[in-house]
Coordinates of C-alpha atoms in Angstrom, one line a residue:
Chain A
M10 CA 53.3 -170.4 -56.8
N11 CA 55.8 -168.7 -59.1
A12 CA 59.6 -168.9 -58.9
T13 CA 59.5 -165.3 -57.0
F14 CA 56.7 -166.0 -54.7
Q15 CA 58.4 -169.0 -53.4
S16 CA 61.9 -167.1 -52.8
T17 CA 60.4 -164.2 -50.5
F18 CA 57.7 -166.5 -49.3
H19 CA 57.5 -166.3 -45.2
P20 CA 54.8 -168.0 -43.2
V21 CA 53.6 -164.6 -41.6
S22 CA 53.6 -162.9 -45.4
A23 CA 50.2 -165.3 -45.6
P24 CA 47.8 -162.6 -45.5
D25 CA 49.5 -160.7 -48.1
F26 CA 48.5 -163.1 -50.7
L27 CA 45.0 -163.8 -49.6
P28 CA 42.4 -164.3 -53.1
A29 CA 41.8 -161.2 -53.6
P30 CA 37.6 -161.7 -52.8
Q31 CA 38.6 -163.0 -49.9
L32 CA 40.6 -159.7 -48.8
R33 CA 37.5 -158.0 -49.4
Q34 CA 35.4 -159.7 -47.6
L35 CA 37.3 -159.8 -44.5
Q36 CA 38.2 -156.0 -44.8
M37 CA 34.1 -155.9 -44.9
A38 CA 33.9 -157.8 -42.2
R39 CA 36.6 -155.7 -39.9
L40 CA 35.0 -152.1 -41.7
S41 CA 31.6 -153.0 -40.1
R42 CA 32.6 -154.2 -36.6
I43 CA 35.2 -150.6 -36.8
L44 CA 32.7 -148.3 -37.9
Q45 CA 30.3 -149.8 -34.9
H46 CA 32.6 -149.4 -32.4
A47 CA 33.9 -146.0 -33.5
Y48 CA 30.1 -145.1 -33.5
D49 CA 29.3 -146.7 -29.9
R50 CA 32.4 -144.8 -28.2
V51 CA 33.0 -141.7 -30.1
P52 CA 30.9 -138.6 -30.0
L53 CA 32.6 -136.9 -33.0
F54 CA 32.2 -139.8 -35.3
R55 CA 29.0 -140.4 -33.9
E56 CA 27.5 -137.0 -34.2
R57 CA 28.7 -136.6 -37.8
L58 CA 27.0 -139.9 -39.2
Q59 CA 23.9 -138.8 -37.4
Q60 CA 24.4 -135.4 -39.4
R61 CA 24.3 -137.5 -42.4
D62 CA 21.4 -139.9 -41.6
L63 CA 23.7 -142.8 -41.0
T64 CA 24.4 -145.4 -39.1
P65 CA 26.9 -148.6 -39.2
S66 CA 24.8 -150.7 -40.9
S67 CA 24.3 -147.8 -44.0
I68 CA 27.7 -149.0 -45.0
R69 CA 27.4 -152.4 -46.6
H70 CA 29.6 -152.6 -48.8
L71 CA 33.1 -151.7 -49.3
E72 CA 32.5 -149.0 -51.9
D73 CA 29.8 -147.3 -49.7
I74 CA 33.0 -146.1 -47.7
S75 CA 32.6 -142.9 -49.6
R76 CA 29.6 -142.0 -48.0
L77 CA 31.4 -141.7 -44.7
P78 CA 33.0 -137.8 -43.5
F79 CA 36.2 -137.6 -43.7
T80 CA 38.8 -137.8 -40.2
Q81 CA 41.3 -134.4 -40.8
K82 CA 44.0 -133.9 -38.4
S83 CA 42.5 -131.1 -37.3
D84 CA 39.9 -133.3 -35.5
L85 CA 42.7 -134.6 -33.6
R86 CA 44.0 -131.3 -32.7
D87 CA 40.2 -130.3 -31.9
T88 CA 39.9 -132.7 -29.5
Y89 CA 43.3 -132.9 -28.4
P90 CA 44.4 -135.1 -26.2
F91 CA 42.5 -138.0 -25.7
G92 CA 39.0 -137.0 -27.9
L93 CA 39.3 -139.7 -30.4
F94 CA 40.1 -142.1 -28.4
A95 CA 37.4 -145.5 -28.4
M96 CA 38.6 -146.7 -25.4
D97 CA 39.2 -146.4 -21.6
I98 CA 42.5 -144.8 -21.1
H99 CA 43.1 -147.9 -18.8
D100 CA 42.9 -150.5 -21.5
V101 CA 45.4 -148.3 -23.4
V102 CA 48.4 -149.9 -22.9
R103 CA 50.8 -146.8 -25.0
L104 CA 50.2 -143.3 -26.5
H105 CA 52.9 -141.4 -29.1
A106 CA 52.6 -138.2 -30.0
S107 CA 53.7 -136.3 -33.1
S108 CA 54.0 -132.3 -33.4
G109 CA 51.3 -130.2 -34.1
T110 CA 50.9 -126.8 -35.8
T111 CA 50.4 -124.5 -32.1
G112 CA 53.1 -126.2 -30.4
K113 CA 50.3 -128.9 -29.6
P114 CA 51.7 -133.0 -30.0
I115 CA 48.8 -135.3 -32.1
V116 CA 48.6 -137.6 -29.7
V117 CA 47.6 -141.1 -30.9
A118 CA 46.6 -144.7 -28.2
Y119 CA 47.2 -148.2 -29.0
S120 CA 45.3 -151.2 -27.1
R121 CA 47.3 -154.6 -26.1
E122 CA 45.9 -156.2 -29.3
D123 CA 46.4 -152.9 -31.4
I124 CA 50.2 -152.9 -30.5
Q125 CA 49.8 -156.6 -31.8
V126 CA 48.4 -155.5 -35.2
W127 CA 51.4 -153.4 -35.1
S128 CA 53.9 -155.5 -34.6
N129 CA 52.3 -158.3 -37.4
A130 CA 52.2 -155.4 -40.0
M131 CA 55.8 -154.5 -39.1
E132 CA 56.6 -157.7 -38.9
R133 CA 55.2 -158.2 -42.8
C134 CA 57.0 -155.4 -44.1
F135 CA 60.0 -157.4 -42.9
A136 CA 59.2 -160.2 -44.2
A137 CA 58.5 -158.7 -47.8
Y138 CA 61.7 -157.4 -47.6
G139 CA 63.4 -161.1 -47.6
M140 CA 64.6 -160.7 -43.8
N141 CA 63.7 -163.4 -41.5
A142 CA 64.4 -164.8 -37.9
N143 CA 68.3 -165.0 -39.0
D144 CA 68.5 -161.2 -39.0
I145 CA 70.5 -159.0 -36.9
I146 CA 68.6 -155.5 -37.3
Q147 CA 70.1 -151.8 -36.3
N148 CA 66.9 -149.9 -35.2
A149 CA 68.5 -146.6 -35.5
Y150 CA 65.2 -144.6 -36.0
G151 CA 64.4 -142.5 -33.3
Y152 CA 63.0 -144.2 -29.8
G153 CA 60.3 -142.1 -27.5
L154 CA 57.1 -140.3 -28.9
F155 CA 58.3 -140.6 -32.6
T156 CA 56.7 -143.6 -33.6
G157 CA 59.2 -145.3 -35.7
G158 CA 61.8 -146.9 -33.3
L159 CA 59.2 -148.6 -31.3
G160 CA 57.2 -149.5 -34.4
A161 CA 60.2 -150.8 -36.1
H162 CA 61.4 -152.5 -33.0
Y163 CA 58.4 -154.4 -32.5
G164 CA 57.9 -155.7 -35.7
G165 CA 61.9 -157.0 -35.7
E166 CA 60.9 -159.0 -32.5
S167 CA 57.9 -160.6 -33.8
L168 CA 60.1 -161.7 -36.8
G169 CA 62.5 -163.4 -34.4
A170 CA 65.2 -161.3 -35.6
T171 CA 67.5 -159.5 -33.2
V172 CA 67.1 -156.0 -32.5
I173 CA 69.7 -153.6 -31.4
P174 CA 68.1 -150.4 -30.4
I175 CA 70.8 -148.0 -30.6
S176 CA 68.2 -145.7 -31.5
G177 CA 69.2 -142.4 -34.0
G178 CA 71.9 -140.4 -33.7
N179 CA 75.7 -140.9 -32.6
T180 CA 77.6 -141.4 -35.8
E181 CA 80.5 -143.4 -34.9
R182 CA 78.7 -145.6 -32.2
Q183 CA 76.2 -146.8 -35.6
L184 CA 79.2 -147.6 -37.1
M185 CA 80.8 -149.3 -34.3
V186 CA 77.6 -151.3 -34.0
M187 CA 77.3 -152.3 -37.2
K188 CA 80.7 -153.5 -38.1
D189 CA 80.9 -155.3 -34.4
F190 CA 78.2 -156.8 -34.1
G191 CA 77.2 -158.6 -37.8
V192 CA 74.7 -156.1 -38.3
T193 CA 72.4 -157.3 -41.4
A194 CA 69.7 -155.0 -42.0
I195 CA 69.5 -151.4 -40.6
C196 CA 66.2 -149.1 -40.1
C197 CA 66.7 -145.3 -40.2
T198 CA 66.1 -142.5 -42.6
P199 CA 67.6 -142.5 -46.3
S200 CA 69.2 -139.7 -45.4
Y201 CA 71.0 -140.7 -42.2
F202 CA 72.0 -144.2 -44.0
V203 CA 73.9 -142.2 -46.6
H204 CA 75.4 -140.0 -44.0
L205 CA 76.9 -143.3 -42.6
C206 CA 78.2 -144.1 -45.9
E207 CA 80.2 -141.6 -46.2
R208 CA 81.7 -141.8 -42.5
I209 CA 82.3 -145.6 -42.9
Q210 CA 84.4 -144.7 -46.2
D211 CA 86.5 -142.5 -44.1
L212 CA 87.3 -145.0 -42.1
N213 CA 88.8 -147.1 -45.0
V214 CA 85.9 -150.1 -44.2
D215 CA 84.7 -151.9 -47.5
L216 CA 81.0 -151.9 -46.8
A217 CA 80.7 -154.5 -49.2
S218 CA 82.3 -156.2 -46.7
L219 CA 80.1 -156.3 -43.6
P220 CA 77.3 -158.8 -43.7
L221 CA 74.6 -155.8 -44.1
R222 CA 72.5 -156.6 -46.8
T223 CA 69.0 -154.5 -46.0
G224 CA 68.0 -151.2 -45.5
V225 CA 64.9 -149.7 -44.4
F226 CA 64.1 -146.4 -45.5
G227 CA 61.3 -144.2 -43.9
A228 CA 60.1 -141.1 -42.2
E229 CA 61.3 -138.9 -45.4
P230 CA 60.3 -138.5 -48.8
W231 CA 63.4 -140.0 -50.9
S232 CA 63.4 -141.4 -54.9
D233 CA 64.4 -144.1 -56.7
A234 CA 67.4 -142.3 -58.2
M235 CA 68.6 -142.2 -54.5
R236 CA 67.7 -145.6 -54.1
D237 CA 69.9 -146.5 -57.2
R238 CA 72.6 -144.5 -55.6
I239 CA 72.3 -146.7 -52.2
Q240 CA 72.0 -150.0 -53.6
E241 CA 74.8 -149.4 -56.0
M242 CA 77.1 -148.0 -53.9
T243 CA 76.9 -150.3 -50.8
G244 CA 75.8 -153.5 -53.0
I245 CA 72.7 -154.1 -49.9
R246 CA 68.6 -153.7 -51.2
A247 CA 67.3 -150.5 -50.2
Y248 CA 63.6 -151.0 -49.7
D249 CA 60.7 -147.7 -48.8
I250 CA 58.4 -148.3 -46.0
Y251 CA 55.4 -146.0 -45.6
G252 CA 53.4 -144.6 -42.6
L253 CA 51.7 -142.5 -40.3
S254 CA 51.2 -141.9 -36.3
E255 CA 47.6 -141.3 -37.1
I256 CA 46.9 -144.5 -38.5
V257 CA 49.4 -146.5 -36.4
G258 CA 53.2 -145.5 -37.7
P259 CA 55.9 -147.3 -40.3
G260 CA 54.2 -150.3 -41.4
V261 CA 51.1 -149.2 -43.7
A262 CA 52.6 -150.2 -46.7
C263 CA 56.2 -151.6 -47.7
E264 CA 57.6 -152.3 -51.0
C265 CA 58.4 -156.2 -51.6
A266 CA 61.5 -158.0 -53.2
Q267 CA 60.3 -156.4 -57.1
Q268 CA 60.6 -152.4 -55.5
S269 CA 58.0 -151.5 -57.8
G270 CA 55.6 -149.6 -55.5
L271 CA 54.5 -150.5 -51.7
H272 CA 51.9 -152.6 -51.0
V273 CA 49.1 -151.4 -48.4
L274 CA 48.9 -153.8 -45.7
E275 CA 45.0 -153.5 -47.2
D276 CA 43.5 -156.1 -44.6
Y277 CA 44.3 -153.7 -41.4
F278 CA 44.2 -150.5 -43.4
Y279 CA 42.2 -149.6 -45.9
P280 CA 43.0 -147.2 -48.6
E281 CA 41.6 -144.7 -51.4
I282 CA 42.5 -142.2 -53.6
I283 CA 40.7 -139.0 -53.5
D284 CA 41.0 -135.8 -55.2
P285 CA 41.6 -133.7 -52.3
D286 CA 39.8 -130.3 -53.7
T287 CA 36.3 -132.0 -54.8
E288 CA 37.2 -134.5 -51.8
E289 CA 35.5 -137.3 -54.8
P290 CA 36.8 -141.1 -55.0
L291 CA 39.1 -141.4 -57.5
P292 CA 39.9 -144.8 -59.4
D293 CA 42.7 -146.9 -59.1
G294 CA 45.7 -145.3 -61.6
T295 CA 44.8 -142.0 -60.9
E296 CA 47.3 -139.3 -58.5
G297 CA 45.4 -138.1 -55.7
E298 CA 45.3 -137.8 -51.8
L299 CA 45.4 -141.1 -49.9
V300 CA 43.0 -141.8 -47.4
L301 CA 43.2 -144.6 -45.1
T302 CA 40.7 -146.7 -42.6
T303 CA 42.2 -148.6 -39.6
L304 CA 40.0 -151.6 -40.0
S305 CA 42.0 -153.2 -36.8
K306 CA 42.4 -150.6 -34.8
F307 CA 40.5 -150.3 -31.7
A308 CA 42.0 -147.5 -29.1
M309 CA 41.6 -144.9 -31.7
P310 CA 39.9 -146.2 -35.4
M311 CA 40.8 -143.9 -37.6
I312 CA 37.3 -143.5 -40.3
R313 CA 38.5 -142.1 -43.9
Y314 CA 41.6 -140.0 -42.4
R315 CA 43.3 -137.7 -44.9
T316 CA 46.6 -138.5 -45.0
R317 CA 47.9 -135.4 -47.6
D318 CA 50.0 -137.7 -48.8
I319 CA 49.3 -137.3 -53.0
T320 CA 50.0 -141.0 -54.9
A321 CA 48.0 -143.1 -57.0
I322 CA 46.9 -146.9 -55.9
I323 CA 48.2 -148.7 -59.1
P324 CA 46.0 -150.9 -60.7
E325 CA 47.9 -153.8 -62.0
P326 CA 48.9 -157.0 -59.7
C327 CA 52.4 -157.0 -58.8
A328 CA 54.9 -159.7 -59.9
C329 CA 55.6 -160.9 -55.9
G330 CA 51.8 -162.5 -56.3
R331 CA 50.6 -160.3 -53.3
S332 CA 47.1 -159.3 -53.4
L333 CA 47.8 -156.5 -51.2
R334 CA 47.1 -153.6 -53.7
R335 CA 50.4 -151.4 -54.2
I336 CA 50.7 -147.7 -54.1
R337 CA 53.2 -145.6 -55.7
R338 CA 55.8 -144.1 -53.4
I339 CA 55.1 -140.6 -52.0
S340 CA 56.6 -137.5 -53.2
R341 CA 55.0 -134.8 -52.2
R342 CA 51.8 -133.7 -49.9
S343 CA 49.1 -131.9 -50.8
D344 CA 49.5 -129.1 -47.3
D345 CA 52.3 -127.2 -46.8
M346 CA 53.6 -129.6 -44.1
F347 CA 56.6 -130.9 -44.6
I348 CA 59.1 -134.0 -43.4
I349 CA 62.4 -133.2 -42.3
R350 CA 64.8 -136.3 -40.6
G351 CA 61.4 -137.7 -39.6
V352 CA 59.7 -134.9 -38.0
N353 CA 56.6 -133.2 -39.3
V354 CA 56.7 -129.1 -39.7
Y355 CA 54.6 -126.4 -40.7
P356 CA 55.7 -123.3 -41.6
S357 CA 53.1 -122.0 -38.4
Q358 CA 55.5 -122.8 -36.1
I359 CA 58.2 -120.8 -37.3
E360 CA 55.7 -118.1 -37.1
T361 CA 54.6 -119.3 -33.9
A362 CA 58.0 -118.8 -32.3
M363 CA 58.8 -115.6 -34.0
L364 CA 55.8 -114.4 -32.4
R365 CA 56.7 -115.3 -29.3
V366 CA 60.3 -114.1 -29.2
E367 CA 59.2 -110.7 -30.9
G368 CA 55.6 -110.1 -30.9
T369 CA 56.0 -109.6 -34.6
T370 CA 56.2 -111.9 -37.6
P371 CA 58.8 -110.5 -40.3
H372 CA 58.9 -112.2 -43.8
Y373 CA 60.9 -115.5 -43.7
Q374 CA 61.6 -118.3 -45.6
I375 CA 62.0 -122.1 -45.3
V376 CA 65.2 -123.7 -46.6
L377 CA 66.0 -127.1 -46.7
T378 CA 69.5 -128.4 -47.9
R379 CA 71.2 -131.9 -47.7
Q380 CA 74.5 -131.6 -46.3
H381 CA 76.8 -134.2 -46.1
S382 CA 73.8 -136.1 -46.5
L383 CA 72.3 -134.4 -43.7
D384 CA 68.8 -132.7 -44.1
Q385 CA 69.2 -129.1 -43.6
I386 CA 66.7 -126.8 -42.4
A387 CA 67.5 -122.6 -42.4
V388 CA 65.0 -120.2 -41.3
Q389 CA 65.8 -117.3 -43.0
I390 CA 64.2 -114.3 -41.4
E391 CA 64.1 -110.4 -42.6
V392 CA 65.5 -108.4 -39.7
T393 CA 63.1 -105.9 -38.1
P394 CA 63.4 -102.7 -35.9
Q395 CA 62.7 -105.4 -33.0
I396 CA 65.6 -107.4 -33.8
F397 CA 67.9 -105.1 -34.9
S398 CA 70.1 -103.5 -32.5
D399 CA 73.8 -102.0 -33.0
T400 CA 75.4 -104.3 -30.4
V401 CA 76.3 -108.0 -32.1
K402 CA 75.2 -109.5 -28.6
A403 CA 71.6 -108.1 -28.8
I404 CA 71.0 -109.1 -32.1
E405 CA 72.5 -112.7 -31.6
A406 CA 70.5 -113.2 -28.5
S407 CA 67.4 -112.5 -30.6
R408 CA 68.6 -114.8 -33.3
R409 CA 69.0 -117.4 -30.6
R410 CA 65.8 -117.0 -28.8
I411 CA 63.8 -117.5 -32.2
Q412 CA 66.0 -120.8 -33.1
Q413 CA 65.3 -121.7 -29.7
E414 CA 61.9 -121.3 -29.8
I415 CA 61.5 -123.3 -32.9
E416 CA 63.6 -125.9 -31.7
N417 CA 61.1 -125.7 -28.9
L418 CA 57.5 -126.1 -30.9
T419 CA 59.7 -128.4 -33.6
G420 CA 61.6 -130.9 -32.2
I421 CA 64.2 -129.9 -34.8
R422 CA 67.6 -128.0 -34.1
V423 CA 67.3 -125.0 -37.1
T424 CA 69.4 -122.1 -38.4
V425 CA 68.2 -119.0 -37.9
E426 CA 69.5 -117.0 -40.6
L427 CA 68.9 -113.3 -40.6
V428 CA 68.4 -111.4 -44.1
R429 CA 68.1 -107.6 -44.9
P430 CA 64.7 -106.5 -45.7
G431 CA 63.1 -107.9 -48.5
A432 CA 65.5 -110.2 -49.4
V433 CA 62.6 -112.5 -49.1
P434 CA 61.2 -113.2 -52.7
R435 CA 57.5 -112.2 -52.4
S436 CA 54.9 -113.9 -54.6
E437 CA 51.3 -112.8 -55.5
G438 CA 48.8 -114.9 -53.5
K439 CA 50.3 -117.5 -51.2
A440 CA 53.3 -117.2 -49.6
Q441 CA 56.2 -119.6 -51.2
R442 CA 57.6 -120.1 -47.5
I443 CA 59.4 -123.6 -48.6
V444 CA 62.2 -123.7 -50.6
D445 CA 63.1 -127.6 -50.8
K446 CA 66.8 -128.1 -52.7
R447 CA 66.9 -131.4 -51.4
N448 CA 66.7 -132.8 -54.7
V449 CA 65.8 -136.3 -53.5
Chain B
M28 CA 78.7 -83.7 -26.2
K29 CA 76.9 -86.8 -27.9
L30 CA 77.4 -87.5 -31.3
Q31 CA 74.5 -89.1 -33.4
Q32 CA 76.1 -93.2 -35.0
L33 CA 74.7 -94.8 -37.9
S34 CA 74.5 -98.6 -37.4
L35 CA 73.8 -100.3 -40.2
F36 CA 72.7 -104.3 -40.9
L37 CA 74.9 -106.2 -43.0
E38 CA 73.8 -109.7 -44.1
N39 CA 77.4 -111.7 -44.3
R40 CA 77.4 -111.9 -48.3
P41 CA 79.9 -110.2 -50.9
G42 CA 78.7 -107.0 -52.2
Q43 CA 76.6 -106.1 -48.8
L44 CA 79.3 -103.3 -47.5
S45 CA 80.1 -101.6 -50.7
E46 CA 76.3 -101.0 -51.9
A47 CA 75.7 -99.3 -48.8
C48 CA 79.1 -97.0 -48.9
R49 CA 78.0 -96.8 -52.5
I50 CA 74.6 -95.4 -51.1
L51 CA 76.5 -93.0 -49.3
A52 CA 79.4 -91.7 -51.9
E53 CA 76.5 -91.1 -54.3
N54 CA 75.1 -88.7 -52.2
D55 CA 78.0 -87.0 -51.1
I56 CA 78.0 -88.0 -47.7
N57 CA 81.4 -88.5 -46.1
M58 CA 82.0 -91.1 -43.1
L59 CA 84.3 -89.6 -40.7
T60 CA 85.2 -92.7 -39.1
L61 CA 83.7 -96.3 -39.3
T62 CA 84.0 -99.8 -37.4
L63 CA 82.7 -102.9 -38.8
A64 CA 81.3 -105.5 -36.3
D65 CA 80.4 -109.3 -37.4
T66 CA 80.0 -112.7 -36.6
Q67 CA 79.4 -116.0 -38.6
Q68 CA 75.6 -114.8 -39.9
F69 CA 75.9 -111.3 -40.2
G70 CA 77.2 -108.1 -39.6
V71 CA 77.0 -104.5 -38.0
L72 CA 79.0 -101.4 -39.7
R73 CA 79.0 -98.3 -37.2
V74 CA 79.6 -94.7 -39.1
I75 CA 79.6 -91.6 -38.1
V76 CA 79.0 -89.0 -40.8
S77 CA 79.0 -85.5 -42.4
D78 CA 74.7 -85.7 -42.5
V79 CA 73.0 -88.3 -40.0
Q80 CA 69.9 -87.2 -41.4
R81 CA 69.8 -87.3 -45.2
A82 CA 72.3 -90.9 -44.5
R83 CA 69.7 -92.2 -42.7
Q84 CA 66.9 -91.6 -45.1
T85 CA 68.6 -92.4 -48.1
L86 CA 69.9 -95.9 -47.3
E87 CA 66.2 -96.6 -45.8
E88 CA 65.1 -95.8 -49.3
A89 CA 67.5 -98.5 -50.4
G90 CA 66.0 -101.0 -48.2
I91 CA 68.9 -101.0 -45.6
M92 CA 68.2 -101.2 -41.8
V93 CA 69.3 -98.3 -40.3
Q94 CA 69.9 -97.6 -36.5
I95 CA 70.4 -94.3 -34.7
A96 CA 73.3 -95.1 -31.4
E97 CA 74.6 -92.0 -29.4
V98 CA 77.8 -92.2 -28.8
I99 CA 80.8 -90.2 -27.4
A100 CA 84.1 -88.9 -28.8
V101 CA 86.9 -88.3 -26.7
E102 CA 90.3 -87.0 -27.5
V103 CA 93.5 -88.1 -25.7
P104 CA 97.2 -87.7 -26.4
N105 CA 98.1 -90.5 -29.2
E106 CA 100.9 -92.5 -26.8
P107 CA 101.5 -95.6 -24.5
G108 CA 98.4 -95.3 -21.8
G109 CA 96.1 -92.8 -23.7
L110 CA 93.5 -95.5 -23.9
A111 CA 94.1 -96.8 -20.7
R112 CA 93.8 -93.2 -18.5
V113 CA 90.3 -92.5 -19.9
L114 CA 89.4 -96.4 -19.2
D115 CA 90.4 -96.5 -15.7
P116 CA 88.5 -93.9 -14.1
L117 CA 85.1 -95.3 -15.9
E118 CA 85.9 -98.3 -14.4
A119 CA 86.0 -96.5 -11.2
H120 CA 82.4 -95.2 -11.4
D121 CA 80.9 -98.6 -13.0
L122 CA 80.3 -97.9 -16.5
D123 CA 79.7 -100.0 -18.6
I124 CA 80.7 -99.6 -22.4
E125 CA 79.1 -101.7 -24.9
Y126 CA 81.8 -100.9 -27.7
M127 CA 84.2 -98.5 -28.8
Y128 CA 86.6 -98.2 -31.2
A129 CA 89.4 -95.6 -32.2
F130 CA 91.7 -93.6 -34.6
A131 CA 94.4 -91.7 -35.0
S132 CA 94.1 -88.1 -35.9
R133 CA 94.9 -86.1 -38.7
H134 CA 97.0 -84.0 -36.0
K135 CA 99.9 -85.6 -34.9
G136 CA 100.2 -86.6 -31.3
R137 CA 96.3 -86.8 -31.1
A138 CA 93.7 -89.5 -31.2
V139 CA 89.8 -90.1 -30.9
L140 CA 88.1 -92.8 -29.3
V141 CA 84.0 -93.4 -29.8
F142 CA 82.3 -94.7 -26.8
R143 CA 79.2 -96.2 -27.1
F144 CA 78.5 -96.3 -23.1
R145 CA 75.0 -98.1 -22.0
D146 CA 74.3 -95.2 -19.9
T147 CA 75.4 -92.0 -22.2
D148 CA 74.0 -89.4 -19.9
A149 CA 75.6 -90.6 -17.0
A150 CA 78.6 -91.2 -18.7
V151 CA 78.8 -87.5 -20.0
Q152 CA 78.5 -86.8 -16.5
V153 CA 81.7 -88.6 -15.3
L154 CA 83.3 -87.8 -18.1
K155 CA 82.8 -84.2 -17.7
Q156 CA 84.2 -84.2 -14.0
L157 CA 87.4 -86.3 -15.5
Q158 CA 88.1 -83.2 -17.9
L159 CA 88.3 -85.2 -20.6
T160 CA 88.3 -83.7 -23.7
V161 CA 84.7 -84.4 -25.4
L162 CA 84.4 -84.0 -28.7
R163 CA 81.2 -82.1 -30.3
E164 CA 80.5 -82.9 -34.4
H165 CA 82.4 -80.3 -35.7
Q166 CA 85.6 -80.5 -33.7
L167 CA 85.7 -84.0 -34.6
T168 CA 84.8 -83.4 -38.7
D169 CA 88.3 -80.9 -37.9
L170 CA 90.1 -84.2 -36.3
V171 CA 89.1 -86.7 -39.1

C-alpha cells in the first residue's frame, strides 16, 4: 500500500482496488446474470441473440462479449418509450429522458436497486476526487429529466456530504450560496464554472479565500488546458466526470487524484473499444469508439451500447493503485451529435424545426462559440423566399418562430441568424453542419 | 397608380449595402429614392429604381434576395401638416400602413410620400376619392 493509496482511500472505494482476477470474476458473474435477465425480458435482445444462434450461456468468458450484438441509440428511439425496459413499469421507481433526433426523447428507467447502484457509483467518484462526508456540495447540474442533477445529488447524499440542490442558472444566487454556505465542492459544467469565477471576480471576492476546493465538471467536452486554467485561477482541484443517460447518467467513469485519465467503474459498466467502421474490438491503448455494457442495471440493461464517444483504454496501471481501467478524456464523437450545456443536440433537429416553420429546409450552419465562458449556439440560416418579406416584422416573426421551434425540440435557446443565399459554405459530399469555435 | 419597389435582404455586416449599390451603379440603374429598415440581425433595403426588372435580375444574379412590393407615392405640399392631412382620412378609412417613407421634391414646396399598404387596391380607391395626387412612375422620376 503506497502513500497515494492511503491518502485517497475511503471505505466506499474498496471495489476500486479489487485485484484484477477478482474484478474479472465479478464482472463475468454479473454479465451472465444481466444477459439472462435481458434475454428473458427484452424481446428485441432475445430476437437478436436467436438470429445469431446465441443464448446467454454461449458467453462463458468476458472476451466472448464481442459475439453479442450491439445496442444503438436508434434502438431506444425505435422502441420509444418503454420498449427496452426489462422490468414491469410498477417496479420502475424513476424515469429520466434525454433529447432524441426527432423531438421524441430517449427514455431510461431505474429500479430501486438501480438507483442504489447509481448512487454508489457517484459516491465512489466523489471519493476518488478526495471528497468525504464533511463536504458541502453545491450541485449546480440541472435537476429534472436530465440525469446530471439527481445523479450527483444521490451520490453526494450517499457519501454523507451536505448537498445543496441549487440546480443550474441564476448566477447571483449561486455566488451567494457559494460564499455564505461554506461550499467546499461544486458540480456543474466546466464552462459554467468559469463563468461563475469571472462573475465572482467582478464582485471583488477572492475565490482562494473561500473553502471551495473541489470541482466536479462534466456534461460537455473540456480539455486539460482548461483544467490548468481553472486550477491556476481558483486554487481548486478540477476533476472530469463521464457518463451518459443510456448507461446510467454521470458516474460511469471518473478521474482520481492523479488526473490522468478516467477510471471506468468496471464492476458496474464493462468497457470495450471498437473500430466504429468495422465494429471489431480493438486492443487496449488503441483509439476507437467506447462501447459499454451495464452489469448491474436491471430496469433497463444496455448490452454493448455504442456511445459514439471516441477514446482509448489506457493499458498502464494508474499510480493511485485502482485496478479499474482508465479511458482517455473524451474529446470527440463519431457522429454529428454535439453537446452544449449538457444537452445533446443533433443537426437534424434544426432541420425539423425549419421544416415546421417554413415547410422547407434551407442551407444552414450551426456555429458553436464560447462567450463569457458560456457555450453559445447560433444557427445561420440562408434566407429563402418563404422567409423573406419586405416588412421587417414578418421576417422577424419567421426568425423567432424557427428559434422557438428549435428550443422546443432541443430544450436549448439558440440565436437564429439570417444570412443571404450562398453565405453558408458548400462542401463536397457530407455538409459541414457544425462549426465549433469553442477551442476546448 | 401602383409603383414597383424593390426590397433587398441585407445581412447586418459591413459591405452589404455598398455591394447592392455598386451592382446597380455598374448596370447604370438609378435609385429614385430609398429607405433602409434594420434590426440587430438583418436589414431590408427598399428602393425605387429606374428599371425595376433589370435591377431585380442583376441583383439576383449576384446572389441577393430580392422581392418586388407594390407601393403608392403621393405628392403633397411640403409644409407643416402635409403628412397629417393624408394620414387622417386614411385612418378614418381603416387602411393599414405597413410602412412609409418621404422625401422632399427637387421642385420647391412639394414633397413625396411613399406608402406600403396592407391592401394596396383599397388604398388606391380611397386616395382617388380624396382627390390626392397619386404619382405614376414617370411623374415620380420628374419630381426626384
